[in-house]
Short mmCIF file of C-alpha atoms in Angstrom, two decimals:
data_model
loop_
_atom_site.label_atom_id
_atom_site.label_comp_id
_atom_site.label_asym_id
_atom_site.label_seq_id
_atom_site.Cartn_x
_atom_site.Cartn_y
_atom_site.Cartn_z
CA ASP P 1 0.01 -0.14 -0.05
CA ALA P 2 1.02 3.58 -0.79
CA LYS P 3 2.61 5.49 2.15
CA THR P 4 2.24 9.01 2.99
CA THR P 5 4.43 11.65 4.50
CA GLN P 6 3.19 14.80 6.25
CA PRO P 7 5.30 17.32 8.33
CA PRO P 8 4.39 16.79 11.80
CA SER P 9 3.10 20.11 12.79
CA MET P 10 2.09 23.52 11.21
CA ASP P 11 0.89 26.62 12.75
CA CYS P 12 -1.73 29.01 10.70
CA ALA P 13 -3.00 32.73 11.49
CA GLU P 14 -6.72 32.81 12.00
CA GLY P 15 -8.30 34.07 8.86
CA ARG P 16 -5.35 33.17 6.47
CA ALA P 17 -5.49 30.14 4.22
CA ALA P 18 -3.91 26.80 5.81
CA ASN P 19 -1.89 24.96 2.97
CA LEU P 20 -1.29 21.23 4.17
CA PRO P 21 1.21 18.95 2.03
CA CYS P 22 1.32 15.30 1.85
CA ASN P 23 3.74 13.34 -0.12
CA HIS P 24 2.68 9.74 -1.49
CA SER P 25 5.29 9.20 -4.30
CA THR P 26 4.47 5.36 -4.33
CA ILE P 27 0.74 5.88 -5.35
CA SER P 28 -0.86 3.79 -7.88
CA GLY P 29 -2.77 4.92 -10.83
CA ASN P 30 -6.20 3.91 -9.33
CA GLU P 31 -5.60 4.73 -5.48
CA TYR P 32 -7.58 7.89 -3.92
CA VAL P 33 -5.99 10.26 -1.76
CA TYR P 34 -8.28 11.16 1.18
CA TRP P 35 -7.99 13.75 4.11
CA TYR P 36 -9.26 13.48 7.36
CA ARG P 37 -9.11 15.48 10.66
CA GLN P 38 -9.32 14.60 13.95
CA ILE P 39 -10.17 16.96 16.98
CA HIS P 40 -8.57 15.91 20.30
CA SER P 41 -10.45 12.89 21.78
CA GLN P 42 -13.08 12.60 18.77
CA GLY P 43 -13.43 10.39 15.87
CA PRO P 44 -11.91 11.46 12.58
CA GLN P 45 -14.17 13.47 10.22
CA TYR P 46 -14.19 13.17 6.62
CA ILE P 47 -12.91 16.38 4.72
CA ILE P 48 -12.28 15.33 0.96
CA HIS P 49 -11.09 12.98 -1.57
CA GLY P 50 -9.75 12.86 -4.91
CA LEU P 51 -8.23 10.91 -7.71
CA LYS P 52 -6.52 12.87 -10.15
CA ASN P 53 -8.37 16.32 -10.76
CA ASN P 54 -8.56 18.82 -8.02
CA GLU P 55 -11.55 18.71 -5.59
CA THR P 56 -13.19 21.42 -3.64
CA ASN P 57 -16.21 21.26 -1.18
CA GLU P 58 -17.56 23.21 1.55
CA MET P 59 -14.93 22.46 3.95
CA ALA P 60 -11.62 22.65 1.64
CA SER P 61 -10.00 22.28 -1.77
CA LEU P 62 -7.58 19.42 -2.68
CA ILE P 63 -5.08 19.96 -5.18
CA ILE P 64 -3.17 16.96 -6.42
CA THR P 65 0.06 17.44 -8.71
CA GLU P 66 -0.14 16.24 -12.20
CA ASP P 67 2.24 13.09 -11.42
CA ARG P 68 0.03 12.47 -8.39
CA LYS P 69 3.15 12.01 -6.20
CA SER P 70 2.00 14.85 -3.68
CA SER P 71 -1.04 16.58 -2.58
CA THR P 72 -2.30 19.81 -0.79
CA LEU P 73 -5.14 20.33 1.41
CA ILE P 74 -6.32 23.93 1.57
CA LEU P 75 -8.49 25.33 4.11
CA PRO P 76 -9.28 28.73 2.61
CA HIS P 77 -9.84 30.67 5.70
CA ALA P 78 -8.72 29.03 8.81
CA THR P 79 -10.62 29.47 12.11
CA LEU P 80 -9.64 28.28 15.79
CA ARG P 81 -12.02 25.22 15.25
CA ASP P 82 -10.06 24.10 12.39
CA THR P 83 -7.19 23.37 15.18
CA ALA P 84 -6.78 19.33 14.69
CA VAL P 85 -4.49 16.82 13.42
CA TYR P 86 -4.98 16.16 9.85
CA TYR P 87 -4.41 12.75 8.06
CA CYS P 88 -3.73 12.22 4.40
CA ILE P 89 -4.48 8.62 3.45
CA VAL P 90 -4.04 6.75 0.43
CA ARG P 91 -7.10 4.25 -0.03
CA PRO P 92 -6.00 1.05 -2.00
CA ALA P 93 -7.98 0.44 -5.07
CA GLY P 94 -11.19 -1.32 -4.56
CA GLY P 95 -10.47 -1.59 -0.86
CA ASN P 96 -12.41 0.37 2.10
CA GLN P 97 -9.61 -0.11 4.53
CA PHE P 98 -7.60 3.17 5.73
CA TYR P 99 -3.96 3.13 6.88
CA PHE P 100 -3.66 6.30 8.92
CA GLY P 101 -0.12 7.75 9.96
CA THR P 102 0.63 10.27 12.43
CA GLY P 103 -0.70 13.15 10.48
CA THR P 104 -0.07 16.81 10.93
CA SER P 105 -1.03 18.97 13.92
CA LEU P 106 -2.46 22.10 12.60
CA THR P 107 -2.67 24.96 15.21
CA VAL P 108 -4.65 28.03 14.24
CA ILE P 109 -3.46 31.18 16.09
CA PRO P 110 -5.57 33.80 16.85
CA ASP H 1 -30.56 11.32 13.76
CA GLY H 2 -28.21 8.80 11.69
CA GLY H 3 -24.90 8.01 13.08
CA ILE H 4 -22.55 5.75 15.17
CA THR H 5 -22.89 5.23 18.76
CA GLN H 6 -20.16 4.02 21.05
CA SER H 7 -20.79 3.53 24.54
CA PRO H 8 -19.43 4.29 27.29
CA LYS H 9 -17.07 7.39 26.55
CA TYR H 10 -15.02 6.29 29.21
CA LEU H 11 -14.39 2.90 30.54
CA PHE H 12 -12.23 1.66 33.40
CA ARG H 13 -11.28 -1.90 33.93
CA LYS H 14 -9.11 -3.85 36.20
CA GLU H 15 -5.93 -5.81 34.72
CA GLY H 16 -6.87 -9.43 33.78
CA GLN H 17 -10.74 -8.60 32.87
CA ASN H 18 -12.20 -8.86 29.59
CA VAL H 19 -14.42 -5.94 28.70
CA THR H 20 -16.75 -5.36 25.67
CA LEU H 21 -16.96 -2.00 23.93
CA SER H 22 -20.17 -1.44 22.00
CA CYS H 23 -20.63 -0.09 18.45
CA GLU H 24 -24.12 0.31 17.02
CA GLN H 25 -24.93 1.99 13.75
CA ASN H 26 -28.08 3.25 12.18
CA LEU H 27 -26.56 4.03 8.69
CA ASN H 28 -27.27 0.86 7.23
CA HIS H 29 -23.75 0.62 6.07
CA ASP H 30 -22.53 -2.96 5.77
CA ALA H 31 -18.88 -2.63 6.54
CA MET H 32 -17.77 -1.76 10.08
CA TYR H 33 -14.19 -1.54 11.67
CA TRP H 34 -12.61 -1.24 14.86
CA TYR H 35 -9.39 0.82 15.44
CA ARG H 36 -7.11 1.47 18.33
CA GLN H 37 -5.36 4.88 18.60
CA ASP H 38 -2.52 5.36 21.08
CA PRO H 39 -1.35 9.01 22.42
CA GLY H 40 0.17 10.66 19.37
CA GLN H 41 -0.24 8.24 17.04
CA GLY H 42 -2.30 7.36 13.96
CA LEU H 43 -5.28 4.72 14.05
CA ARG H 44 -4.31 1.02 13.75
CA LEU H 45 -6.90 -1.73 12.38
CA ILE H 46 -8.04 -4.18 14.70
CA TYR H 47 -10.84 -5.99 13.07
CA TYR H 48 -13.33 -5.43 10.21
CA SER H 49 -16.49 -6.98 9.05
CA GLN H 50 -17.68 -6.49 5.28
CA ILE H 51 -20.87 -8.25 6.05
CA VAL H 52 -23.01 -9.88 8.98
CA ASN H 53 -21.63 -13.08 10.38
CA ASP H 54 -18.17 -12.32 8.60
CA PHE H 55 -15.11 -10.37 9.76
CA GLN H 56 -11.39 -10.37 9.26
CA LYS H 57 -8.32 -9.54 11.45
CA GLY H 58 -6.62 -6.27 10.86
CA ASP H 59 -2.89 -5.43 11.68
CA ILE H 60 -3.08 -5.76 15.62
CA ALA H 61 -6.05 -8.50 16.07
CA GLU H 62 -3.97 -10.44 18.91
CA GLY H 63 -5.69 -9.94 22.39
CA TYR H 64 -9.06 -8.99 20.73
CA SER H 65 -12.15 -10.65 19.55
CA VAL H 66 -15.37 -9.20 17.81
CA SER H 67 -18.73 -10.78 16.55
CA ARG H 68 -21.25 -9.59 13.84
CA GLU H 69 -24.54 -10.95 14.41
CA LYS H 70 -26.56 -7.94 13.23
CA LYS H 71 -25.89 -5.48 10.60
CA GLU H 72 -26.15 -2.54 13.11
CA SER H 73 -23.61 -3.88 15.63
CA PHE H 74 -19.91 -4.86 15.87
CA PRO H 75 -18.99 -5.30 19.81
CA LEU H 76 -15.22 -5.45 20.30
CA THR H 77 -13.83 -7.70 23.33
CA VAL H 78 -10.64 -6.78 24.68
CA THR H 79 -9.32 -9.97 26.52
CA SER H 80 -6.87 -10.29 29.06
CA ALA H 81 -4.35 -11.59 26.49
CA GLN H 82 -4.03 -8.19 25.15
CA LYS H 83 -0.84 -6.94 26.78
CA ASN H 84 -1.22 -3.15 26.65
CA PRO H 85 -4.99 -2.35 26.11
CA THR H 86 -5.33 1.28 27.50
CA ALA H 87 -6.22 2.97 24.58
CA PHE H 88 -8.58 5.20 22.48
CA TYR H 89 -10.73 2.92 20.61
CA LEU H 90 -12.86 3.90 17.33
CA CYS H 91 -15.57 2.38 15.57
CA ALA H 92 -16.27 3.14 11.79
CA THR H 93 -18.47 2.15 9.07
CA TRP H 94 -18.04 2.35 5.44
CA ASP H 95 -20.36 4.35 2.99
CA GLY H 96 -19.84 2.61 -0.36
CA SER H 97 -22.19 5.30 -2.12
CA TYR H 98 -19.80 8.10 -1.25
CA ASN H 99 -16.68 5.95 -0.63
CA GLU H 100 -16.34 7.47 2.81
CA GLN H 101 -15.60 5.96 6.22
CA PHE H 102 -17.57 7.21 9.14
CA PHE H 103 -16.29 7.24 12.64
CA GLY H 104 -17.93 7.23 15.82
CA PRO H 105 -16.99 9.16 18.76
CA GLY H 106 -14.89 6.72 20.25
CA THR H 107 -14.37 4.86 23.87
CA ARG H 108 -11.46 5.59 26.21
CA LEU H 109 -10.24 2.36 27.68
CA THR H 110 -8.17 2.54 30.75
CA VAL H 111 -7.05 -0.58 32.46
CA LEU H 112 -6.00 -0.09 36.03
#
């Protein structure tokens, strides 16, 4: 299964865009990139997923590079409630198991 | 109100006792999962079930057991054979329509 690499922590000023990077250099052509976040002592929350094209929803945007070896999650206007651990996950093709790494701990600063 | 219920939120047990964690869902999802999370770590898969009366071991199944007698329920038993059971336990389901995994609120188990 493809592995992901994320920075362990990041800070972002409130109201600014938070850009969270993820490397997945061994991803296969039919594997999806997923992003979840986890607020302390709660269950992870789905944010967004994509295959090749950039995706946007009400929470965030997902930018996937053309070679698919990396991606960036963008929270356009970070708020204090966005402080959480963000996980970048690659889902095996045809599978529904998720392999979580240690993620990026994002702190939004007032 | 659709969702996943895990109860209780906090659970304390003495060493050597078996304990069963509850997971109930009313989302009508076929697949269900149990994960374990240790402080500062990601989630690790314990067991999963794709359908009623069927389940498979995940990466860290030793010392745990599950059953799937009903679609809505997937209880996890932490046995005395689990050497370090104190952890945060998360139950999840899979929505095949939207290709998303949904998580419950978790149960924090402390073995004294």
